Amino acid sequence: MPSMDIVSEINLEEVRNATENASRELDTRFDFRGVEASFEWKKPNVIVKAEGDFQVKQLVDMLRSQLTKRKIDAKSMSVGAPEFSGRNCSATCNFKEGIEQPEAKKIVKLIKDSKLKVQAAIQGEQVRVTGKKRDDLQAVMRLVKDAELEQSFQFTNFRD
């Protein structure tokens, strides 16, 4: 019986590489000359520091573009509120891994409401989907990708 797992994982090495590339890009940007700004990789988070709130938002956009170049979905990153200390401003970028229980329930409900002939079960931080036809599983993939959920999902362990 065909089955697959819906998971939410990110490659932290690619996140580190994207952070380093964004730091290199920061060194060449003209609008950041003479400004104290930096990216700091603290596994699994990235801390963005600059002199102002607007500059922090620009740095987050730079990081987001580097993540996209490295094929990491921007939905997996959540940016915390800017924190001010003295004349510096910083924000922490967190990366979501694993599917939490409420999000997994939304996925299962979405699959059941679609009337496809598959079964979905929550197993820890992943959702296992089984069905009689592989086409049904591919329809579930399309359904989950097209749904406006706040997280990025990958499909692993596809078995016939």
Short mmCIF file of C-alpha atoms in Angstrom, two decimals:
data_model
loop_
_atom_site.label_atom_id
_atom_site.label_comp_id
_atom_site.label_asym_id
_atom_site.label_seq_id
_atom_site.Cartn_x
_atom_site.Cartn_y
_atom_site.Cartn_z
CA MET A 1 0.00 0.00 0.00
CA PRO A 2 1.59 3.34 -1.02
CA SER A 3 2.47 5.74 1.80
CA MET A 4 4.42 8.93 2.44
CA ASP A 5 5.31 11.27 5.29
CA ILE A 6 4.67 15.00 5.42
CA VAL A 7 7.46 16.64 7.43
CA SER A 8 8.87 20.09 8.06
CA GLU A 9 12.67 20.04 8.07
CA ILE A 10 15.38 22.49 7.13
CA ASN A 11 19.05 21.96 6.46
CA LEU A 12 20.87 23.99 9.11
CA GLU A 13 24.12 23.88 7.13
CA GLU A 14 22.37 25.68 4.28
CA VAL A 15 21.06 28.24 6.79
CA ARG A 16 24.61 28.80 8.03
CA ASN A 17 25.85 29.17 4.44
CA ALA A 18 23.07 31.65 3.67
CA THR A 19 24.00 33.64 6.79
CA GLU A 20 27.65 33.78 5.70
CA ASN A 21 26.65 34.85 2.16
CA ALA A 22 24.41 37.59 3.58
CA SER A 23 27.31 38.76 5.74
CA ARG A 24 29.54 38.98 2.65
CA GLU A 25 26.81 40.89 0.81
CA LEU A 26 26.58 43.27 3.77
CA ASP A 27 30.29 44.10 3.40
CA THR A 28 29.75 45.21 -0.21
CA ARG A 29 26.52 47.20 0.27
CA PHE A 30 26.99 50.95 -0.15
CA ASP A 31 24.06 51.91 2.09
CA PHE A 32 25.68 50.07 5.04
CA ARG A 33 29.09 51.80 4.82
CA GLY A 34 30.13 53.12 8.23
CA VAL A 35 27.16 51.43 9.94
CA GLU A 36 27.55 48.83 12.66
CA ALA A 37 25.54 45.94 11.24
CA SER A 38 26.09 42.20 11.42
CA PHE A 39 24.66 38.69 11.13
CA GLU A 40 25.43 36.27 13.95
CA TRP A 41 24.85 32.52 13.53
CA LYS A 42 23.86 30.87 16.81
CA LYS A 43 22.65 27.41 15.89
CA PRO A 44 19.68 27.16 15.08
CA ASN A 45 18.98 30.93 15.17
CA VAL A 46 20.39 33.95 13.36
CA ILE A 47 20.74 37.24 15.24
CA VAL A 48 20.57 40.35 13.07
CA LYS A 49 22.09 43.54 14.53
CA ALA A 50 22.09 47.10 13.19
CA GLU A 51 21.82 50.70 14.38
CA GLY A 52 18.13 51.16 13.56
CA ASP A 53 14.88 49.33 13.11
CA PHE A 54 14.73 50.07 9.38
CA GLN A 55 18.23 48.67 8.85
CA VAL A 56 17.30 45.49 10.73
CA LYS A 57 14.38 45.00 8.33
CA GLN A 58 16.75 45.44 5.38
CA LEU A 59 19.13 42.85 6.86
CA VAL A 60 16.25 40.39 7.33
CA ASP A 61 15.31 40.89 3.66
CA MET A 62 18.94 40.22 2.65
CA LEU A 63 18.93 37.01 4.71
CA ARG A 64 15.58 35.96 3.23
CA SER A 65 16.90 36.39 -0.32
CA GLN A 66 20.02 34.34 0.49
CA LEU A 67 17.83 31.59 1.97
CA THR A 68 15.77 31.53 -1.22
CA LYS A 69 18.94 31.17 -3.29
CA ARG A 70 19.87 28.19 -1.13
CA LYS A 71 16.41 26.60 -1.73
CA ILE A 72 15.16 27.09 1.83
CA ASP A 73 11.55 28.19 2.00
CA ALA A 74 11.16 31.64 3.57
CA LYS A 75 8.08 30.40 5.45
CA SER A 76 10.34 28.39 7.73
CA MET A 77 11.86 31.59 9.16
CA SER A 78 10.07 33.66 11.78
CA VAL A 79 11.47 37.01 12.85
CA GLY A 80 11.13 38.12 16.45
CA ALA A 81 10.30 41.65 17.52
CA PRO A 82 13.18 44.14 17.31
CA GLU A 83 14.92 44.71 20.62
CA PHE A 84 16.60 48.03 21.35
CA SER A 85 19.65 48.28 23.61
CA GLY A 86 21.40 51.60 23.68
CA ARG A 87 21.83 52.77 20.12
CA ASN A 88 21.73 49.28 18.64
CA CYS A 89 18.75 47.25 17.50
CA SER A 90 18.65 43.48 17.08
CA ALA A 91 16.17 40.82 16.02
CA THR A 92 16.31 37.04 16.28
CA CYS A 93 15.35 34.89 13.30
CA ASN A 94 14.08 31.47 14.36
CA PHE A 95 13.65 28.48 12.06
CA LYS A 96 10.67 26.15 12.50
CA GLU A 97 11.32 22.43 12.35
CA GLY A 98 8.79 19.71 12.92
CA ILE A 99 5.03 19.94 12.65
CA GLU A 100 3.35 21.01 15.87
CA GLN A 101 0.11 19.35 16.98
CA PRO A 102 -2.35 22.14 15.94
CA GLU A 103 -0.74 22.44 12.51
CA ALA A 104 -0.79 18.65 12.06
CA LYS A 105 -4.50 18.61 12.92
CA LYS A 106 -5.12 21.30 10.26
CA ILE A 107 -3.34 19.14 7.67
CA VAL A 108 -5.32 16.03 8.61
CA LYS A 109 -8.60 17.99 8.49
CA LEU A 110 -7.64 19.45 5.10
CA ILE A 111 -6.95 15.97 3.73
CA LYS A 112 -10.19 14.51 5.13
CA ASP A 113 -12.27 17.44 3.78
CA SER A 114 -10.85 16.87 0.29
CA LYS A 115 -12.70 13.50 0.07
CA LEU A 116 -9.61 11.73 -1.31
CA LYS A 117 -9.41 8.01 -0.58
CA VAL A 118 -6.43 8.24 1.78
CA GLN A 119 -5.86 7.94 5.50
CA ALA A 120 -3.83 10.54 7.40
CA ALA A 121 -2.37 9.91 10.85
CA ILE A 122 -0.25 12.11 13.10
CA GLN A 123 2.98 10.42 14.19
CA GLY A 124 5.01 12.68 16.43
CA GLU A 125 6.23 15.63 14.37
CA GLN A 126 5.12 14.24 11.03
CA VAL A 127 1.92 13.19 9.27
CA ARG A 128 1.77 9.74 7.62
CA VAL A 129 -0.54 9.46 4.61
CA THR A 130 -1.50 6.08 3.14
CA GLY A 131 -3.76 5.23 0.22
CA LYS A 132 -4.47 2.58 -2.38
CA LYS A 133 -3.24 4.60 -5.35
CA ARG A 134 -0.09 6.60 -5.76
CA ASP A 135 -2.10 9.23 -7.70
CA ASP A 136 -4.09 9.94 -4.54
CA LEU A 137 -0.87 10.59 -2.64
CA GLN A 138 0.28 12.98 -5.36
CA ALA A 139 -3.08 14.77 -5.10
CA VAL A 140 -2.46 15.13 -1.35
CA MET A 141 0.98 16.64 -2.09
CA ARG A 142 -0.61 19.16 -4.43
CA LEU A 143 -3.33 19.92 -1.87
CA VAL A 144 -0.87 20.60 0.96
CA LYS A 145 1.40 22.73 -1.26
CA ASP A 146 -1.52 24.85 -2.49
CA ALA A 147 -2.97 25.35 1.00
CA GLU A 148 -2.08 28.64 2.68
CA LEU A 149 -0.37 27.20 5.75
CA GLU A 150 2.21 29.13 7.78
CA GLN A 151 4.94 26.53 7.41
CA SER A 152 6.90 24.87 4.64
CA PHE A 153 6.46 21.13 4.17
CA GLN A 154 8.50 18.38 2.53
CA PHE A 155 7.32 14.95 1.45
CA THR A 156 9.59 12.07 2.39
CA ASN A 157 9.56 8.31 2.69
CA PHE A 158 7.42 7.82 -0.43
CA ARG A 159 6.80 4.07 -0.80
CA ASP A 160 4.85 2.09 -3.36
#
